[in-house]
Tab-separated table of C-alpha atoms in Angstrom:
chain	number	residue	atom	x	y	z
A	6	UNK	CA	-118.269	119.962	15.833
A	7	UNK	CA	-119.994	116.283	13.372
A	8	UNK	CA	-120.151	116.156	10.936
A	9	UNK	CA	-122.883	114.765	9.017
A	10	UNK	CA	-121.814	112.669	4.684
A	11	UNK	CA	-124.822	111.174	2.815
A	12	UNK	CA	-122.656	107.150	2.752
A	13	UNK	CA	-123.356	104.714	-0.104
A	14	UNK	CA	-127.210	103.332	0.516
A	15	UNK	CA	-129.155	100.300	2.039
A	16	UNK	CA	-132.596	99.363	3.412
A	17	UNK	CA	-133.621	100.323	6.460
A	18	UNK	CA	-133.873	97.353	7.733
A	19	UNK	CA	-131.491	95.380	7.063
A	20	UNK	CA	-128.762	97.575	8.503
A	21	UNK	CA	-131.689	97.111	11.379
A	22	UNK	CA	-131.102	93.857	11.755
A	23	UNK	CA	-127.668	93.516	11.577
A	24	UNK	CA	-127.181	96.328	14.557
A	25	UNK	CA	-129.476	94.014	16.644
A	26	UNK	CA	-127.497	91.377	16.643
A	27	UNK	CA	-125.107	92.905	18.727
A	28	UNK	CA	-127.131	95.659	20.617
A	29	UNK	CA	-130.365	94.535	22.567
A	30	UNK	CA	-131.230	98.817	22.293
A	31	UNK	CA	-132.614	99.707	18.641
A	32	UNK	CA	-135.064	102.403	17.270
A	33	UNK	CA	-135.839	102.001	14.242
A	34	UNK	CA	-138.723	104.850	12.791
A	35	UNK	CA	-139.414	102.799	8.868
A	36	UNK	CA	-141.662	104.464	6.614
A	37	UNK	CA	-143.073	101.159	5.024
A	38	UNK	CA	-144.924	102.964	2.916
A	39	UNK	CA	-144.047	106.298	0.499
A	40	UNK	CA	-147.155	108.487	0.224
A	41	UNK	CA	-147.838	111.933	-0.583
A	42	UNK	CA	-147.334	113.131	2.280
A	43	UNK	CA	-144.001	111.388	3.567
A	44	UNK	CA	-142.087	108.175	3.638
A	45	UNK	CA	-139.302	109.629	2.080
A	46	UNK	CA	-137.195	109.518	5.119
A	47	UNK	CA	-135.971	106.683	8.234
A	48	UNK	CA	-134.352	107.117	11.516
A	49	UNK	CA	-132.110	103.460	13.168
A	50	UNK	CA	-130.373	104.472	16.532
A	51	UNK	CA	-128.618	102.393	19.030
A	52	UNK	CA	-126.309	101.610	22.031
A	53	UNK	CA	-128.520	104.117	24.699
A	54	UNK	CA	-126.328	107.017	26.055
A	55	UNK	CA	-129.341	108.588	27.678
A	56	UNK	CA	-133.156	107.810	29.427
A	57	UNK	CA	-135.574	109.637	30.781
A	58	UNK	CA	-139.009	107.861	32.260
A	59	UNK	CA	-141.763	109.901	34.002
A	60	UNK	CA	-144.685	108.061	35.298
A	61	UNK	CA	-146.624	110.574	35.732
A	62	UNK	CA	-148.291	113.111	33.317
A	63	UNK	CA	-146.256	116.239	35.144
A	64	UNK	CA	-142.905	114.471	35.546
A	65	UNK	CA	-144.032	114.453	31.681
A	66	UNK	CA	-144.852	117.457	30.998
A	67	UNK	CA	-141.700	118.909	32.848
A	68	UNK	CA	-138.721	117.755	31.383
A	69	UNK	CA	-140.881	118.382	27.950
A	70	UNK	CA	-141.255	121.804	29.424
A	71	UNK	CA	-136.637	121.650	30.576
A	72	UNK	CA	-136.076	119.888	27.161
A	73	UNK	CA	-137.528	122.884	24.936
A	74	UNK	CA	-135.182	125.409	26.465
A	75	UNK	CA	-132.288	124.048	25.129
A	76	UNK	CA	-129.851	124.566	22.081
A	77	UNK	CA	-130.358	121.609	20.208
A	78	UNK	CA	-127.073	121.142	18.693
A	79	UNK	CA	-126.250	120.085	22.979
A	80	UNK	CA	-129.967	117.677	23.342
A	81	UNK	CA	-129.359	115.414	20.474
A	82	UNK	CA	-132.216	113.972	18.702
A	83	UNK	CA	-134.334	111.375	21.312
A	84	UNK	CA	-136.425	109.264	19.804
A	85	UNK	CA	-139.272	107.607	22.250
A	86	UNK	CA	-143.429	108.223	22.928
A	87	UNK	CA	-145.832	109.547	25.110
A	88	UNK	CA	-148.548	107.746	26.750
A	89	UNK	CA	-152.271	108.732	26.524
A	90	UNK	CA	-152.400	109.138	29.852
A	91	UNK	CA	-150.113	111.907	29.991
A	92	UNK	CA	-152.607	113.705	27.892
A	93	UNK	CA	-155.643	113.589	32.238
A	94	UNK	CA	-154.894	116.439	34.460
A	95	UNK	CA	-155.371	114.372	37.110
A	96	UNK	CA	-154.594	110.058	36.798
A	97	UNK	CA	-157.215	108.568	35.026
A	98	UNK	CA	-158.954	106.550	37.946
A	99	UNK	CA	-158.201	103.329	35.508
A	100	UNK	CA	-155.818	100.443	35.808
A	101	UNK	CA	-152.344	99.995	33.596
A	102	UNK	CA	-152.114	96.709	32.186
A	103	UNK	CA	-148.559	97.213	31.192
A	104	UNK	CA	-146.925	99.118	33.608
A	105	UNK	CA	-143.591	98.062	31.590
A	106	UNK	CA	-143.826	101.277	30.205
A	107	UNK	CA	-143.587	103.891	32.132
A	108	UNK	CA	-146.298	107.242	30.880
A	109	UNK	CA	-143.505	108.554	28.542
A	110	UNK	CA	-140.332	107.459	27.612
A	111	UNK	CA	-137.310	109.039	25.626
A	112	UNK	CA	-133.848	107.533	24.543
A	113	UNK	CA	-131.197	109.259	23.382
A	114	UNK	CA	-128.592	107.116	21.476
A	115	UNK	CA	-124.689	106.970	20.898
A	116	UNK	CA	-125.420	106.046	16.645
A	117	UNK	CA	-127.651	107.002	14.257
A	118	UNK	CA	-128.392	106.862	10.583
A	119	UNK	CA	-131.196	108.393	8.602
A	120	UNK	CA	-132.147	107.243	5.196
A	121	UNK	CA	-133.608	109.398	3.026
A	122	UNK	CA	-135.944	107.677	0.333
A	123	UNK	CA	-136.152	109.612	-2.240
A	124	UNK	CA	-131.969	110.689	-3.201
A	125	UNK	CA	-131.520	106.824	-2.094
A	126	UNK	CA	-128.777	108.161	0.482
A	127	UNK	CA	-128.128	108.126	3.979
A	128	UNK	CA	-126.407	110.600	6.710
A	129	UNK	CA	-124.238	110.212	9.981
A	130	UNK	CA	-121.220	111.323	11.211
A	131	UNK	CA	-117.991	108.605	11.095
A	132	UNK	CA	-118.616	106.993	14.193
A	133	UNK	CA	-122.277	106.173	13.745
A	134	UNK	CA	-121.183	104.917	9.887
A	135	UNK	CA	-118.106	102.551	11.169
A	136	UNK	CA	-120.121	100.558	13.766
A	137	UNK	CA	-123.566	100.055	11.319
A	138	UNK	CA	-120.399	98.753	8.435
A	139	UNK	CA	-118.932	96.888	11.923
A	140	UNK	CA	-122.347	94.832	12.431
A	141	UNK	CA	-123.091	94.159	9.160
A	142	UNK	CA	-119.784	92.885	8.494
A	143	UNK	CA	-121.099	89.583	11.055
A	144	UNK	CA	-123.661	87.230	9.804
A	145	UNK	CA	-127.319	88.038	10.847
A	146	UNK	CA	-128.739	86.613	13.462
A	147	UNK	CA	-131.210	83.929	13.396
A	148	UNK	CA	-135.255	85.649	13.486
A	149	UNK	CA	-137.100	82.846	14.865
A	150	UNK	CA	-141.049	83.339	14.291
A	151	UNK	CA	-142.634	83.444	18.359
A	152	UNK	CA	-144.949	82.068	19.424
A	153	UNK	CA	-148.059	83.871	21.290
A	154	UNK	CA	-150.605	81.425	22.534
A	155	UNK	CA	-154.763	83.122	21.719
A	156	UNK	CA	-155.393	86.764	23.048
A	157	UNK	CA	-158.147	87.673	24.669
A	158	UNK	CA	-159.963	90.278	25.209
A	159	UNK	CA	-161.156	92.721	28.161
A	160	UNK	CA	-163.899	93.944	26.326
A	161	UNK	CA	-166.415	91.712	24.295
A	162	UNK	CA	-168.399	92.288	22.317
A	163	UNK	CA	-171.725	92.730	23.378
A	164	UNK	CA	-169.872	94.564	26.132
A	165	UNK	CA	-168.180	97.075	23.293
A	166	UNK	CA	-172.305	97.309	21.473
A	167	UNK	CA	-173.179	98.366	24.740
A	168	UNK	CA	-170.706	101.022	26.000
A	169	UNK	CA	-171.933	102.871	21.828
A	170	UNK	CA	-175.053	102.533	22.794
A	171	UNK	CA	-174.815	104.731	26.260
A	172	UNK	CA	-171.896	106.771	23.509
A	173	UNK	CA	-174.531	106.957	21.904
A	174	UNK	CA	-176.943	108.488	25.259
A	175	UNK	CA	-174.419	111.081	25.912
A	176	UNK	CA	-174.025	112.539	22.624
A	177	UNK	CA	-178.115	112.757	22.672
A	178	UNK	CA	-177.746	114.522	25.912
A	179	UNK	CA	-175.124	117.395	24.715
A	180	UNK	CA	-172.478	115.383	26.690
A	181	UNK	CA	-169.835	115.737	23.282
A	182	UNK	CA	-170.297	115.215	19.344
A	183	UNK	CA	-168.162	112.102	19.007
A	184	UNK	CA	-166.155	109.773	21.241
A	185	UNK	CA	-163.618	107.096	19.995
A	186	UNK	CA	-164.456	104.286	22.067
A	187	UNK	CA	-161.409	101.043	22.090
A	188	UNK	CA	-161.190	97.614	23.149
A	189	UNK	CA	-158.033	95.913	24.598
A	190	UNK	CA	-157.012	92.078	23.900
A	191	UNK	CA	-153.795	90.946	25.716
A	192	UNK	CA	-152.514	87.358	25.962
A	193	UNK	CA	-148.487	85.889	26.707
A	194	UNK	CA	-146.248	84.168	24.298
A	195	UNK	CA	-145.510	80.321	24.424
A	196	UNK	CA	-141.612	80.696	25.142
A	197	UNK	CA	-140.578	84.654	26.145
A	198	UNK	CA	-139.481	87.440	23.633
A	199	UNK	CA	-135.988	88.166	22.397
A	200	UNK	CA	-135.041	91.609	20.375
A	201	UNK	CA	-135.155	89.423	17.466
A	202	UNK	CA	-138.714	87.554	17.902
A	203	UNK	CA	-139.453	90.952	17.464
A	204	UNK	CA	-137.403	92.235	15.240
A	205	UNK	CA	-139.104	89.056	12.916
A	206	UNK	CA	-142.256	90.245	13.803
A	207	UNK	CA	-142.112	93.619	12.867
A	208	UNK	CA	-141.008	92.546	9.780
A	209	UNK	CA	-143.862	90.220	8.667
A	210	UNK	CA	-145.766	93.488	9.615
A	211	UNK	CA	-144.383	95.614	7.455
A	212	UNK	CA	-144.705	93.727	5.057
A	213	UNK	CA	-148.523	92.256	6.057
A	214	UNK	CA	-149.601	96.354	6.723
A	215	UNK	CA	-147.048	98.567	5.468
A	216	UNK	CA	-147.683	102.369	7.049
A	217	UNK	CA	-145.508	105.551	6.532
A	218	UNK	CA	-145.468	105.838	10.597
A	219	UNK	CA	-144.111	102.983	11.646
A	220	UNK	CA	-142.038	102.240	14.565
A	221	UNK	CA	-139.825	98.614	15.717
A	222	UNK	CA	-138.471	99.999	19.119
A	223	UNK	CA	-136.450	97.610	21.535
A	224	UNK	CA	-135.343	98.307	25.041
A	225	UNK	CA	-134.618	97.169	28.087
A	226	UNK	CA	-137.155	93.719	27.095
A	227	UNK	CA	-140.230	95.723	26.803
A	228	UNK	CA	-140.864	96.607	22.716
A	229	UNK	CA	-142.445	98.444	21.048
A	230	UNK	CA	-144.193	97.478	16.925
A	231	UNK	CA	-146.074	99.361	15.189
A	232	UNK	CA	-148.060	100.058	11.555
A	233	UNK	CA	-149.314	102.958	12.185
A	234	UNK	CA	-150.370	105.699	9.487
A	235	UNK	CA	-151.307	108.614	11.207
A	236	UNK	CA	-149.138	111.065	11.736
A	237	UNK	CA	-149.786	113.138	14.660
A	238	UNK	CA	-147.809	116.697	14.655
A	239	UNK	CA	-143.886	117.543	12.256
A	240	UNK	CA	-143.063	120.445	13.520
A	241	UNK	CA	-140.204	121.873	10.887
A	242	UNK	CA	-136.907	124.334	12.149
A	243	UNK	CA	-139.019	126.905	10.184
A	244	UNK	CA	-141.556	126.239	13.212
A	245	UNK	CA	-144.133	124.971	10.092
A	246	UNK	CA	-146.442	123.072	11.637
A	247	UNK	CA	-148.371	119.808	10.420
A	248	UNK	CA	-151.238	117.093	11.664
A	249	UNK	CA	-153.125	114.403	9.314
A	250	UNK	CA	-155.619	113.070	11.958
A	251	UNK	CA	-157.596	109.672	10.212
A	252	UNK	CA	-160.840	109.727	10.798
A	253	UNK	CA	-162.894	107.498	8.758
A	254	UNK	CA	-162.417	103.704	7.449
A	255	UNK	CA	-163.979	101.624	5.214
A	256	UNK	CA	-161.988	97.738	4.178
A	257	UNK	CA	-160.788	96.915	1.535
A	258	UNK	CA	-162.979	95.279	0.036
A	259	UNK	CA	-165.203	98.569	-0.883
A	260	UNK	CA	-163.842	101.004	-3.292
A	261	UNK	CA	-162.245	104.422	-1.975
A	262	UNK	CA	-165.259	106.653	-4.429
A	263	UNK	CA	-167.926	104.727	-1.403
A	264	UNK	CA	-165.536	106.390	1.655
A	265	UNK	CA	-165.036	110.039	0.123
A	266	UNK	CA	-168.299	109.747	-1.042
A	267	UNK	CA	-170.038	108.692	3.048
A	268	UNK	CA	-171.692	111.341	4.923
A	269	UNK	CA	-171.690	109.607	8.013
A	270	UNK	CA	-167.461	109.240	7.823
A	271	UNK	CA	-167.594	113.673	6.003
A	272	UNK	CA	-168.619	114.380	9.474
A	273	UNK	CA	-166.738	112.221	11.501
A	274	UNK	CA	-163.184	113.946	9.910
A	275	UNK	CA	-164.920	117.243	9.751
A	276	UNK	CA	-165.663	116.964	14.040
A	277	UNK	CA	-161.729	116.423	14.189
A	278	UNK	CA	-160.698	118.445	12.165
A	279	UNK	CA	-162.466	121.674	13.537
A	280	UNK	CA	-160.991	120.306	16.861
A	281	UNK	CA	-157.576	119.851	15.888
A	282	UNK	CA	-157.605	123.784	14.165
A	283	UNK	CA	-158.632	124.635	17.569
A	284	UNK	CA	-155.741	123.484	19.271
A	285	UNK	CA	-153.653	124.254	16.774
A	286	UNK	CA	-154.091	128.022	17.078
A	287	UNK	CA	-152.562	127.756	21.267
A	288	UNK	CA	-149.790	127.565	19.401
A	289	UNK	CA	-150.394	129.564	15.862
A	290	UNK	CA	-149.301	133.019	14.755
A	291	UNK	CA	-152.635	134.160	14.157
A	292	UNK	CA	-154.319	133.480	11.058
A	293	UNK	CA	-151.761	130.599	9.858
A	294	UNK	CA	-153.859	127.818	10.764
A	295	UNK	CA	-155.155	126.211	7.515
A	296	UNK	CA	-156.576	123.217	5.867
A	297	UNK	CA	-154.933	122.395	3.023
A	298	UNK	CA	-156.492	118.759	1.992
A	299	UNK	CA	-159.553	117.718	2.916
A	300	UNK	CA	-161.258	114.435	2.832
A	301	UNK	CA	-158.047	112.688	1.763
A	302	UNK	CA	-158.585	108.947	0.612
A	303	UNK	CA	-155.110	106.877	1.901
A	304	UNK	CA	-155.167	103.164	0.854
A	305	UNK	CA	-153.579	101.045	2.959
A	306	UNK	CA	-153.020	97.071	2.549
A	307	UNK	CA	-156.416	96.069	4.746
A	308	UNK	CA	-158.292	99.871	4.873
A	309	UNK	CA	-159.005	102.690	3.103
A	310	UNK	CA	-158.861	105.437	5.795
A	311	UNK	CA	-159.937	109.744	5.446
A	312	UNK	CA	-157.548	111.878	6.054
A	313	UNK	CA	-157.627	115.676	6.182
A	314	UNK	CA	-154.420	117.873	7.273
A	315	UNK	CA	-153.847	120.943	8.894
A	316	UNK	CA	-150.928	123.298	8.988
A	317	UNK	CA	-149.958	125.959	11.299
A	318	UNK	CA	-146.808	128.408	11.869
A	319	UNK	CA	-145.502	128.056	15.482
A	320	UNK	CA	-145.995	131.629	17.452
A	321	UNK	CA	-143.103	132.941	19.107
A	322	UNK	CA	-143.908	132.797	21.628
A	323	UNK	CA	-144.831	129.126	21.371
A	324	UNK	CA	-142.560	126.099	22.183
A	325	UNK	CA	-142.101	121.994	21.141
A	326	UNK	CA	-143.614	121.706	24.828
A	327	UNK	CA	-146.673	124.028	24.199
A	328	UNK	CA	-147.385	122.472	21.179
A	329	UNK	CA	-147.375	119.003	22.365
A	330	UNK	CA	-149.350	119.750	25.220
A	331	UNK	CA	-152.580	122.205	23.089
A	332	UNK	CA	-152.766	119.225	20.838
A	333	UNK	CA	-151.601	115.744	22.883
A	334	UNK	CA	-153.193	113.317	22.179
A	335	UNK	CA	-154.624	113.560	19.502
A	336	UNK	CA	-158.167	113.962	18.370
A	337	UNK	CA	-159.295	111.588	16.165
A	338	UNK	CA	-158.116	109.635	19.723
A	339	UNK	CA	-160.381	111.190	21.760
A	340	UNK	CA	-163.418	112.694	20.271
A	341	UNK	CA	-164.675	116.080	20.607
A	342	UNK	CA	-165.018	118.251	22.652
A	343	UNK	CA	-161.902	116.404	23.912
A	344	UNK	CA	-161.676	116.737	27.490
A	345	UNK	CA	-165.515	115.356	27.603
A	346	UNK	CA	-164.855	111.974	25.309
A	347	UNK	CA	-161.720	112.070	27.822
A	348	UNK	CA	-164.304	111.960	30.771
A	349	UNK	CA	-166.482	109.169	29.300
A	350	UNK	CA	-163.646	106.882	27.627
A	351	UNK	CA	-161.862	106.843	30.928
A	352	UNK	CA	-165.516	105.519	32.967
A	353	UNK	CA	-166.274	102.862	30.502
A	354	UNK	CA	-163.297	101.280	29.046
A	355	UNK	CA	-161.451	100.016	31.681
A	356	UNK	CA	-158.385	100.147	32.007
A	357	UNK	CA	-155.552	102.754	30.741
A	358	UNK	CA	-155.076	102.865	26.921
A	359	UNK	CA	-150.671	103.574	27.622
A	360	UNK	CA	-148.535	104.069	24.605
A	361	UNK	CA	-151.668	103.050	22.238
A	362	UNK	CA	-153.399	106.528	21.500
A	363	UNK	CA	-150.499	108.570	22.561
A	364	UNK	CA	-147.412	109.383	21.259
A	365	UNK	CA	-143.929	108.028	19.591
A	366	UNK	CA	-141.673	109.516	16.516
A	367	UNK	CA	-138.107	111.433	17.328
A	368	UNK	CA	-137.877	115.109	19.500
A	369	UNK	CA	-135.045	117.553	18.863
A	370	UNK	CA	-135.755	120.933	21.443
A	371	UNK	CA	-137.132	122.500	18.155
A	372	UNK	CA	-138.385	120.203	16.288
A	373	UNK	CA	-140.662	116.750	16.093
A	374	UNK	CA	-141.975	114.257	13.997
A	375	UNK	CA	-144.085	111.985	15.835
A	376	UNK	CA	-147.339	109.489	15.175
A	377	UNK	CA	-149.846	107.820	16.664
A	378	UNK	CA	-150.027	105.422	18.143
A	379	UNK	CA	-152.230	102.762	16.786
A	380	UNK	CA	-152.103	99.618	14.425
A	381	UNK	CA	-148.975	99.305	17.316
A	382	UNK	CA	-147.922	95.845	19.116
A	383	UNK	CA	-147.258	96.384	22.956
A	384	UNK	CA	-144.715	94.117	24.518
A	385	UNK	CA	-142.463	91.948	27.162
A	386	UNK	CA	-140.862	89.292	27.544
A	387	UNK	CA	-143.691	87.513	28.822
A	388	UNK	CA	-146.846	89.798	27.371
A	389	UNK	CA	-148.203	91.217	24.704
A	390	UNK	CA	-150.751	93.692	23.679
A	391	UNK	CA	-152.980	95.676	20.744
A	392	UNK	CA	-155.935	98.214	20.786
A	393	UNK	CA	-158.331	98.888	18.135
A	394	UNK	CA	-160.877	101.030	18.231
A	395	UNK	CA	-163.078	103.934	15.714
A	396	UNK	CA	-165.658	107.587	16.534
A	397	UNK	CA	-168.461	106.860	17.966
A	398	UNK	CA	-170.946	109.629	16.449
A	399	UNK	CA	-175.305	109.534	16.770
A	400	UNK	CA	-175.585	107.534	13.257
A	401	UNK	CA	-173.130	104.584	14.114
A	402	UNK	CA	-174.745	101.820	13.568
A	403	UNK	CA	-173.248	99.517	16.924
A	404	UNK	CA	-172.344	96.254	14.828
A	405	UNK	CA	-170.862	98.090	12.035
A	406	UNK	CA	-168.568	100.253	14.639
A	407	UNK	CA	-167.438	97.147	16.555
A	408	UNK	CA	-167.113	94.937	12.553
A	409	UNK	CA	-165.033	98.012	12.169
A	410	UNK	CA	-162.244	97.111	15.107
A	411	UNK	CA	-162.438	93.543	13.275
A	412	UNK	CA	-160.862	95.263	10.204
A	413	UNK	CA	-158.675	97.835	11.728
A	414	UNK	CA	-157.271	94.136	13.840
A	415	UNK	CA	-156.205	92.200	10.496
A	416	UNK	CA	-152.189	94.183	10.320
A	417	UNK	CA	-151.725	92.921	14.281
A	418	UNK	CA	-153.681	89.456	13.740
A	419	UNK	CA	-151.727	88.655	10.406
A	420	UNK	CA	-147.861	89.964	11.907
A	421	UNK	CA	-148.568	87.552	14.711
A	422	UNK	CA	-150.899	84.365	13.525
A	423	UNK	CA	-149.181	84.108	10.267
A	424	UNK	CA	-151.787	84.916	6.670
């Protein structure tokens, strides 16, 4: 029986930096921004015990199904991600741009600490605390800022505008009501990226674009640096399910009230709320699906977002795997109806999204907290990419939609190139 004990407080990022001096494979799920609904805790894990990778959707869901059947005390907590393409029944007809990232990867670590930002306490077992203190006693390794070469777009502005207009033609024809169109930017590093290089970038990202569902994952020459503001799903030990989709954005140069009053943004948000309600109803007790918050404005460093909260109580027959399968991928990243929107996305975006717009976080067989992978840099020692997009509806202005993607990219660009 492992005993978890409360320890004296220390900042998660300080300890993560210390651990990176001794371990290359480290994960930090970091609440970089406190909000009324999240940001209460962070999770730091290091020293890999087990790794599960899947290279196709069938294998990913098969593992999640098996994992859901295990006793939580035996399975433990795993940290990782599920890529967007896991949401397709068959492989999409597009190619991956970063093969270093399989369609799913979850890792179980030997050591783990939970940071409670409310009580200013750290919770860990004795072995994890001993390892953490050993790492903290060493001098901090330097964190040089890497130098990215200029990035290139995989979808030029004119092509993005054309795709917006094409989407609107499909909306007019009744193919779907809304679709999420994204574009990918990619580049290379001047010198090979190391874990400490990646950490330097992540700390800059948190300073310039703090978010409640941030994440840093370093694993065998692959890196995920996320400042996601969006919750995909939270499942607690009592079977309470919560999702908080974001749909509706304005730059911080506008007043938050402008976003709250926007009929276009409200309509976008409501479409996705209805989609999530429908998805949750498949795995929820009858009558338990609720919308306790509708059209809430959340203000971040560079943007205002319109979000809503949908909750439900887990059906007795539902498992972690069936809940994820019902909700995945996030409706805010597809559009509605989901399958029709995803078919259009596969035909028009040209490349696989990969980790972007998938889900990332921690899972046990009975509980989970996963973000929507947006505002995220995906990298290897040689290569980096990020992706931005937005929801297209009938009354979208193509130029405004493209401008919105530029606004969403600000935090990542400031991380890469400075202010």
